[in-house]
GROMACS .gro file of C-alpha atoms in nm:
model
  375
    1MET     CA    1  16.528   7.081   8.828
    2GLU     CA    2  16.698   6.969   8.529
    3ILE     CA    3  17.082   7.013   8.407
    4ARG     CA    4  17.140   6.982   8.036
    5LYS     CA    5  17.417   7.054   7.789
    6ALA     CA    6  17.401   7.399   7.647
    7SER     CA    7  17.372   7.470   7.272
    8PRO     CA    8  17.498   7.750   7.077
    9ALA     CA    9  17.145   7.912   7.098
   10ASP     CA   10  17.174   7.915   7.456
   11LEU     CA   11  17.486   8.150   7.455
   12PRO     CA   12  17.289   8.477   7.533
   13MET     CA   13  17.139   8.296   7.837
   14VAL     CA   14  17.472   8.145   7.969
   15GLY     CA   15  17.640   8.501   7.918
   16PHE     CA   16  17.368   8.660   8.099
   17ILE     CA   17  17.383   8.457   8.423
   18THR     CA   18  17.770   8.481   8.410
   19ARG     CA   19  17.794   8.860   8.373
   20ARG     CA   20  17.503   8.938   8.589
   21THR     CA   21  17.648   8.738   8.866
   22ILE     CA   22  17.959   8.908   8.853
   23GLN     CA   23  17.845   9.274   8.831
   24GLU     CA   24  17.622   9.209   9.127
   25VAL     CA   25  17.825   9.003   9.357
   26TYR     CA   26  18.192   9.065   9.260
   27PRO     CA   27  18.208   9.451   9.343
   28ARG     CA   28  18.195   9.348   9.732
   29TYR     CA   29  18.503   9.158   9.713
   30TYR     CA   30  18.709   9.320   9.424
   31PRO     CA   31  18.803   9.689   9.298
   32HIS     CA   32  18.629   9.831   8.998
   33GLY     CA   33  18.910   9.726   8.740
   34ALA     CA   34  18.920   9.379   8.866
   35VAL     CA   35  18.556   9.335   8.806
   36GLU     CA   36  18.595   9.469   8.451
   37PHE     CA   37  18.873   9.210   8.410
   38PHE     CA   38  18.651   8.933   8.499
   39LEU     CA   39  18.346   9.073   8.275
   40ASP     CA   40  18.596   9.093   7.983
   41TRP     CA   41  18.715   8.731   8.052
   42HIS     CA   42  18.354   8.600   8.039
   43LYS     CA   43  18.251   8.788   7.724
   44ASP     CA   44  18.076   8.562   7.452
   45ARG     CA   45  18.369   8.532   7.246
   46ASN     CA   46  18.526   8.332   7.520
   47ILE     CA   47  18.209   8.126   7.628
   48LEU     CA   48  18.102   8.007   7.253
   49PRO     CA   49  18.405   7.793   7.217
   50ASP     CA   50  18.329   7.600   7.529
   51ILE     CA   51  17.987   7.573   7.413
   52GLU     CA   52  18.049   7.434   7.091
   53ALA     CA   53  18.319   7.187   7.271
   54GLY     CA   54  18.022   7.052   7.467
   55GLU     CA   55  18.162   7.193   7.774
   56VAL     CA   56  17.872   7.414   7.905
   57TYR     CA   57  17.565   7.312   8.104
   58LEU     CA   58  17.247   7.490   8.219
   59LEU     CA   59  17.052   7.420   8.504
   60PHE     CA   60  16.674   7.485   8.454
   61ASP     CA   61  16.387   7.474   8.712
   62GLY     CA   62  16.034   7.493   8.595
   63GLY     CA   63  16.159   7.610   8.236
   64MET     CA   64  16.362   7.907   8.410
   65ALA     CA   65  16.745   7.904   8.369
   66ALA     CA   66  16.884   7.931   8.713
   67GLY     CA   67  17.259   7.860   8.667
   68THR     CA   68  17.558   7.747   8.457
   69VAL     CA   69  17.868   7.544   8.485
   70THR     CA   70  18.145   7.471   8.246
   71LEU     CA   71  18.336   7.153   8.260
   72HIS     CA   72  18.685   7.170   8.101
   73GLY     CA   73  18.894   6.861   8.138
   74ASP     CA   74  18.940   6.789   8.511
   75GLU     CA   75  18.838   7.151   8.588
   76ILE     CA   76  18.497   7.316   8.700
   77THR     CA   77  18.493   7.672   8.556
   78ARG     CA   78  18.220   7.934   8.514
   79LEU     CA   79  17.984   7.805   8.788
   80TYR     CA   80  17.743   8.082   8.830
   81VAL     CA   81  17.382   8.115   8.976
   82GLN     CA   82  17.147   8.412   8.920
   83PRO     CA   83  17.202   8.633   9.237
   84GLY     CA   84  16.802   8.656   9.295
   85LEU     CA   85  16.795   8.279   9.261
   86GLN     CA   86  17.095   8.206   9.499
   87GLY     CA   87  17.025   7.996   9.831
   88ARG     CA   88  16.789   7.760   9.679
   89GLY     CA   89  17.003   7.467   9.638
   90TYR     CA   90  17.095   7.534   9.249
   91GLY     CA   91  17.467   7.594   9.319
   92ARG     CA   92  17.501   7.271   9.529
   93ALA     CA   93  17.304   7.080   9.246
   94LEU     CA   94  17.563   7.207   8.994
   95LEU     CA   95  17.837   7.136   9.182
   96ASP     CA   96  17.736   6.791   9.277
   97PHE     CA   97  17.692   6.745   8.905
   98ALA     CA   98  18.013   6.837   8.807
   99GLU     CA   99  18.216   6.685   9.085
  100ARG     CA  100  18.086   6.350   8.973
  101ALA     CA  101  18.127   6.392   8.616
  102ILE     CA  102  18.465   6.510   8.644
  103GLY     CA  103  18.573   6.287   8.941
  104GLU     CA  104  18.452   5.974   8.779
  105ARG     CA  105  18.671   6.020   8.471
  106TYR     CA  106  18.984   6.192   8.612
  107GLY     CA  107  18.990   6.080   8.978
  108ARG     CA  108  19.050   6.452   9.107
  109ILE     CA  109  18.866   6.789   9.054
  110ARG     CA  110  19.033   7.133   9.007
  111LEU     CA  111  18.897   7.477   8.985
  112GLU     CA  112  19.001   7.845   9.038
  113ALA     CA  113  18.796   7.999   9.328
  114SER     CA  114  18.711   8.359   9.334
  115LEU     CA  115  18.709   8.517   9.676
  116PRO     CA  116  18.314   8.491   9.697
  117ALA     CA  117  18.328   8.119   9.655
  118ALA     CA  118  18.658   8.019   9.812
  119MET     CA  119  18.485   7.932  10.147
  120ILE     CA  120  18.192   7.722   9.981
  121TYR     CA  121  18.469   7.504   9.815
  122TRP     CA  122  18.675   7.473  10.136
  123LYS     CA  123  18.374   7.323  10.301
  124ARG     CA  124  18.335   7.081  10.013
  125GLY     CA  125  18.678   6.926  10.096
  126TYR     CA  126  18.894   7.140   9.841
  127ARG     CA  127  19.254   7.275   9.943
  128VAL     CA  128  19.455   7.548   9.817
  129VAL     CA  129  19.741   7.427   9.559
  130ASP     CA  130  19.836   7.772   9.412
  131MET     CA  131  19.739   8.118   9.403
  132LEU     CA  132  19.725   8.347   9.105
  133THR     CA  133  19.744   8.719   9.062
  134GLU     CA  134  19.667   8.955   8.759
  135THR     CA  135  19.741   9.326   8.728
  136THR     CA  136  19.459   9.493   8.550
  137GLU     CA  137  19.512   9.793   8.296
  138ARG     CA  138  19.400  10.024   8.565
  139GLY     CA  139  19.652   9.890   8.799
  140ASP     CA  140  19.435   9.704   9.019
  141VAL     CA  141  19.563   9.364   9.152
  142LEU     CA  142  19.344   9.066   9.173
  143CYS     CA  143  19.401   8.720   9.310
  144TRP     CA  144  19.210   8.375   9.319
  145ASP     CA  145  19.293   8.045   9.459
  146VAL     CA  146  19.377   7.728   9.264
  147MET     CA  147  19.203   7.446   9.440
  148GLU     CA  148  19.155   7.076   9.409
  149LYS     CA  149  19.051   6.764   9.576
  150ALA     CA  150  19.072   6.376   9.496
  151TRP     CA  151  18.759   6.208   9.407
  152GLY     CA  152  18.652   5.961   9.658
  153ALA     CA  153  18.898   6.047   9.921
  154ALA     CA  154  18.739   6.379  10.004
  155HIS     CA  155  18.386   6.446  10.092
  156SER     CA  156  18.086   6.651   9.974
  157GLY     CA  157  17.726   6.710  10.060
  158ARG     CA  158  17.552   6.884  10.339
  159ASP     CA  159  17.655   6.619  10.621
  160TRP     CA  160  18.023   6.722  10.544
  161GLU     CA  161  17.936   7.108  10.554
  162LEU     CA  162  17.781   7.061  10.894
  163PHE     CA  163  18.104   6.912  11.019
  164CYS     CA  164  18.300   7.166  10.868
  165GLU     CA  165  18.090   7.442  11.019
  166ALA     CA  166  18.092   7.276  11.355
  167GLY     CA  167  18.486   7.293  11.334
  168ILE     CA  168  18.533   6.908  11.334
  169SER     CA  169  18.590   6.834  10.981
  170HIS     CA  170  18.903   6.612  11.110
  171LEU     CA  171  18.648   6.385  11.297
  172TYR     CA  172  18.458   6.303  10.981
  173GLU     CA  173  18.674   6.030  10.853
  174THR     CA  174  18.732   5.861  11.188
  175ILE     CA  175  18.377   5.797  11.291
  176GLY     CA  176  18.246   5.722  10.948
  177ASP     CA  177  18.261   5.358  11.050
  178TYR     CA  178  18.078   5.403  11.401
  179ASN     CA  179  17.776   5.188  11.437
  180LEU     CA  180  17.452   5.339  11.552
  181PHE     CA  181  17.126   5.156  11.547
  182MET     CA  182  16.764   5.290  11.549
  183ALA     CA  183  16.433   5.133  11.583
  184CYS     CA  184  16.046   5.236  11.521
  185LYS     CA  185  15.767   5.075  11.707
  186LYS     CA  186  15.509   5.302  11.543
  187PRO     CA  187  15.574   5.560  11.264
  188ASP     CA  188  15.501   5.930  11.325
  189THR     CA  189  15.225   5.973  11.039
  190ASN     CA  190  15.250   6.357  11.098
  191ALA     CA  191  15.572   6.348  10.913
  192PHE     CA  192  15.468   6.159  10.633
  193ARG     CA  193  15.503   6.340  10.280
  194GLU     CA  194  15.384   6.270   9.924
  195LEU     CA  195  15.634   6.274   9.633
  196PRO     CA  196  15.670   6.631   9.450
  197PRO     CA  197  15.558   6.658   9.100
  198GLY     CA  198  15.775   6.474   8.839
  199TYR     CA  199  15.869   6.185   9.029
  200SER     CA  200  15.757   5.835   9.089
  201ILE     CA  201  15.822   5.537   9.294
  202ARG     CA  202  15.809   5.173   9.178
  203PRO     CA  203  16.001   4.834   9.267
  204CYS     CA  204  16.335   4.751   9.137
  205GLY     CA  205  16.303   4.532   8.822
  206ARG     CA  206  16.530   4.217   8.775
  207ASP     CA  207  16.721   4.380   8.503
  208GLU     CA  208  16.775   4.724   8.696
  209LEU     CA  209  17.017   4.583   8.955
  210ASP     CA  210  17.309   4.793   8.804
  211LEU     CA  211  17.074   5.113   8.829
  212TRP     CA  212  17.003   5.016   9.178
  213ALA     CA  213  17.360   4.956   9.280
  214ASN     CA  214  17.476   5.290   9.132
  215THR     CA  215  17.202   5.474   9.318
  216ALA     CA  216  17.244   5.305   9.653
  217VAL     CA  217  17.609   5.408   9.670
  218GLU     CA  218  17.911   5.611   9.520
  219LYS     CA  219  18.053   5.459   9.204
  220GLN     CA  220  18.370   5.327   9.374
  221TYR     CA  221  18.145   5.094   9.609
  222VAL     CA  222  17.921   4.953   9.331
  223PRO     CA  223  18.118   4.615   9.299
  224TYR     CA  224  18.091   4.560   9.652
  225VAL     CA  225  17.712   4.618   9.647
  226LEU     CA  226  17.674   4.403   9.373
  227ASP     CA  227  17.870   4.106   9.524
  228TYR     CA  228  17.652   4.167   9.858
  229TYR     CA  229  17.345   4.126   9.643
  230LYS     CA  230  17.490   3.773   9.519
  231ARG     CA  231  17.549   3.659   9.882
  232VAL     CA  232  17.246   3.795  10.068
  233TYR     CA  233  16.961   3.856   9.829
  234ALA     CA  234  17.016   3.681   9.501
  235GLU     CA  235  16.839   3.353   9.632
  236ASN     CA  236  16.539   3.567   9.702
  237GLU     CA  237  16.539   3.774   9.396
  238ASP     CA  238  16.159   3.810   9.376
  239GLU     CA  239  16.149   3.932   9.703
  240PHE     CA  240  16.418   4.179   9.657
  241SER     CA  241  16.246   4.319   9.348
  242ARG     CA  242  15.943   4.350   9.556
  243ARG     CA  243  16.085   4.524   9.851
  244CYS     CA  244  16.372   4.733   9.682
  245LEU     CA  245  16.189   5.050   9.589
  246LEU     CA  246  16.343   5.327   9.336
  247ILE     CA  247  16.245   5.689   9.284
  248TRP     CA  248  16.247   5.776   8.910
  249ASP     CA  249  16.256   6.154   8.802
  250GLU     CA  250  16.070   6.282   8.503
  251SER     CA  251  16.334   6.192   8.254
  252GLY     CA  252  16.345   5.821   8.354
  253ARG     CA  253  16.650   5.805   8.571
  254PRO     CA  254  16.688   5.677   8.934
  255ALA     CA  255  16.681   5.970   9.201
  256GLY     CA  256  16.694   5.754   9.530
  257THR     CA  257  16.629   5.410   9.657
  258CYS     CA  258  16.531   5.224   9.988
  259LEU     CA  259  16.501   4.864  10.091
  260THR     CA  260  16.311   4.669  10.349
  261TRP     CA  261  16.445   4.326  10.439
  262PRO     CA  262  16.368   4.056  10.692
  263ALA     CA  263  16.727   4.055  10.818
  264TYR     CA  264  16.833   3.710  10.953
  265GLY     CA  265  16.500   3.595  10.829
  266ARG     CA  266  16.328   3.728  11.163
  267VAL     CA  267  16.319   4.107  11.197
  268ASN     CA  268  16.231   4.395  10.965
  269THR     CA  269  16.481   4.637  10.851
  270ILE     CA  270  16.558   4.938  10.647
  271GLY     CA  271  16.860   4.954  10.442
  272TRP     CA  272  17.040   5.097  10.129
  273PHE     CA  273  16.848   5.428  10.196
  274ARG     CA  274  17.007   5.714   9.964
  275VAL     CA  275  16.875   6.023   9.756
  276LEU     CA  276  17.108   6.106   9.484
  277PRO     CA  277  17.289   6.440   9.556
  278GLU     CA  278  17.156   6.649   9.275
  279HIS     CA  279  16.786   6.574   9.408
  280GLU     CA  280  16.846   6.645   9.758
  281GLY     CA  281  16.655   6.901   9.935
  282ARG     CA  282  16.317   6.831   9.747
  283GLY     CA  283  16.168   6.591  10.017
  284LEU     CA  284  16.215   6.282   9.811
  285GLY     CA  285  16.374   6.093  10.104
  286ARG     CA  286  16.075   6.191  10.330
  287ALA     CA  287  15.837   6.077  10.054
  288LEU     CA  288  16.050   5.731  10.020
  289LEU     CA  289  16.025   5.666  10.367
  290THR     CA  290  15.656   5.731  10.391
  291GLU     CA  291  15.608   5.481  10.116
  292ILE     CA  292  15.824   5.230  10.303
  293LEU     CA  293  15.670   5.285  10.633
  294ARG     CA  294  15.306   5.275  10.534
  295GLY     CA  295  15.348   4.904  10.437
  296ALA     CA  296  15.630   4.797  10.683
  297ALA     CA  297  15.553   4.572  10.988
  298ALA     CA  298  15.669   4.732  11.303
  299PRO     CA  299  15.907   4.723  11.466
  300ILE     CA  300  16.155   4.817  11.211
  301TYR     CA  301  16.513   4.864  11.264
  302LEU     CA  302  16.803   5.048  11.074
  303HIS     CA  303  17.182   5.097  11.098
  304THR     CA  304  17.344   5.439  11.056
  305GLN     CA  305  17.656   5.628  11.151
  306PRO     CA  306  17.696   5.977  11.308
  307THR     CA  307  17.830   6.125  10.948
  308SER     CA  308  17.476   6.080  10.829
  309VAL     CA  309  17.336   6.385  11.006
  310CYS     CA  310  17.065   6.480  10.769
  311ALA     CA  311  16.929   6.116  10.763
  312ILE     CA  312  16.919   6.089  11.125
  313LYS     CA  313  16.718   6.388  11.162
  314LEU     CA  314  16.486   6.249  10.920
  315TYR     CA  315  16.458   5.919  11.084
  316SER     CA  316  16.398   6.087  11.404
  317ASP     CA  317  16.107   6.294  11.247
  318MET     CA  318  15.961   5.943  11.114
  319GLY     CA  319  15.922   5.805  11.462
  320PHE     CA  320  16.284   5.611  11.501
  321ARG     CA  321  16.469   5.614  11.814
  322PHE     CA  322  16.821   5.507  11.901
  323VAL     CA  323  16.861   5.178  12.035
  324THR     CA  324  17.092   5.168  12.360
  325CYS     CA  325  17.173   4.833  12.389
  326PRO     CA  326  17.564   4.800  12.412
  327ALA     CA  327  17.590   4.566  12.106
  328ILE     CA  328  17.386   4.434  11.820
  329GLY     CA  329  17.511   4.083  11.756
  330ARG     CA  330  17.882   4.090  11.732
  331ARG     CA  331  17.870   4.472  11.625
  332LYS     CA  332  17.950   4.727  11.909
  333ASN     CA  333  17.674   4.992  11.946
  334ASP     CA  334  17.894   5.318  11.947
  335LEU     CA  335  17.605   5.559  12.079
  336ASP     CA  336  17.820   5.694  12.361
  337LEU     CA  337  18.084   5.808  12.089
  338GLY     CA  338  17.816   5.916  11.845
  339LEU     CA  339  17.593   6.135  12.056
  340PRO     CA  340  17.865   6.381  12.152
  341VAL     CA  341  17.925   6.444  11.779
  342LEU     CA  342  17.579   6.462  11.691
  343ARG     CA  343  17.525   6.724  11.976
  344ARG     CA  344  17.792   6.956  11.795
  345VAL     CA  345  17.666   6.919  11.428
  346MET     CA  346  17.294   6.913  11.488
  347ALA     CA  347  17.072   7.187  11.540
  348GLY     CA  348  16.982   7.233  11.887
  349ALA     CA  349  16.601   7.146  11.869
  350ASP     CA  350  16.684   6.846  11.634
  351TYR     CA  351  16.926   6.704  11.882
  352GLU     CA  352  16.686   6.745  12.170
  353ARG     CA  353  16.414   6.578  11.997
  354LEU     CA  354  16.621   6.255  11.950
  355GLY     CA  355  16.447   5.961  12.136
  356PHE     CA  356  16.595   5.629  12.262
  357THR     CA  357  16.460   5.294  12.315
  358ASP     CA  358  16.594   4.956  12.465
  359ASN     CA  359  16.391   4.754  12.269
  360CYS     CA  360  16.656   4.559  12.081
  361GLY     CA  361  16.631   4.210  12.223
  362ALA     CA  362  16.494   4.047  11.900
  363LEU     CA  363  16.734   4.222  11.664
  364HIS     CA  364  17.033   4.155  11.903
  365GLU     CA  365  16.958   3.784  11.938
  366ALA     CA  366  16.888   3.740  11.564
  367ALA     CA  367  17.207   3.906  11.472
  368LEU     CA  368  17.429   3.730  11.744
  369TYR     CA  369  17.447   3.397  11.550
  370CYS     CA  370  17.456   3.523  11.216
  371GLU     CA  371  17.799   3.494  11.042
  372GLN     CA  372  17.754   3.851  10.832
  373PRO     CA  373  17.523   4.177  10.904
  374GLU     CA  374  17.245   4.188  10.682
  375PHE     CA  375  17.139   4.549  10.717
   0.00000   0.00000   0.00000
């Protein structure tokens, strides 16, 4: 999957994706006159100036153009995925790309949501700030919402969607700092997977710390991560470079990362595990953990939180179990608060497969006398 800027030569493809989507989807929501209004609004004469301004992008998968999006100032417009290709993650990839590009520049994101898309955007944290109407020549009245969200203050991604679908989005911010700890005594090799074509894994080079930090966390947290590196890892930079892995896409850009580290000098831990949103859903996280667990000495521990629903499911698949000790060092283990939330947002079968262990003595003792957490 690749997202690249459209050129004037791509105008027929951008127009085709846009108008075909309108023709096939919009009649379910709007009267005929409104559909014709949208089709006229998105004729080539209106698309070409946006392409020439460098604002239009196309998403390709295996050489096939699957979707398009336009970034106009602080606004996302003309986000369409071909009807026959919807439901494969292309729309999410385009939205992740657009949100990051606009949010990091303007601090907020605006869009005008048609009726088919309004609920999708609401689940991504957008809220209605205005409603627009238009009366067509046939007398049909159409309406759409103006929506926006602040970058960094709102949430996105599948975890956020699961909380919204469960009707507990109001808890997302509250439990984001809850501590959950997991341990793996023996990885489940049946869950191991190889990288999909086009990706590779290699250790982080000494001159790639900025790339690593920008992969490990969202942009607003990068300064914290770099400072943490100086305090915890810098004096063992060769060991860090060996243990910190990066996934690279075929264009040579990082797509994910994970680090194993001897926390407190005594116990093996996993940290800074993340796959960038535009690469999610392709098995990269599973392949990265496969690479990590093949070479890691057990037991291996990790720290997470109840908002990392998809990661917890993956950890469970790979053989990790929730630690039941009431505390790890000076940090309270919030398992009693996190489990009821996970029960509501996880698929029933996934929740029932969660396992538990009281094997945390070594981790607790190592952390107890340490001034700061190391994972």
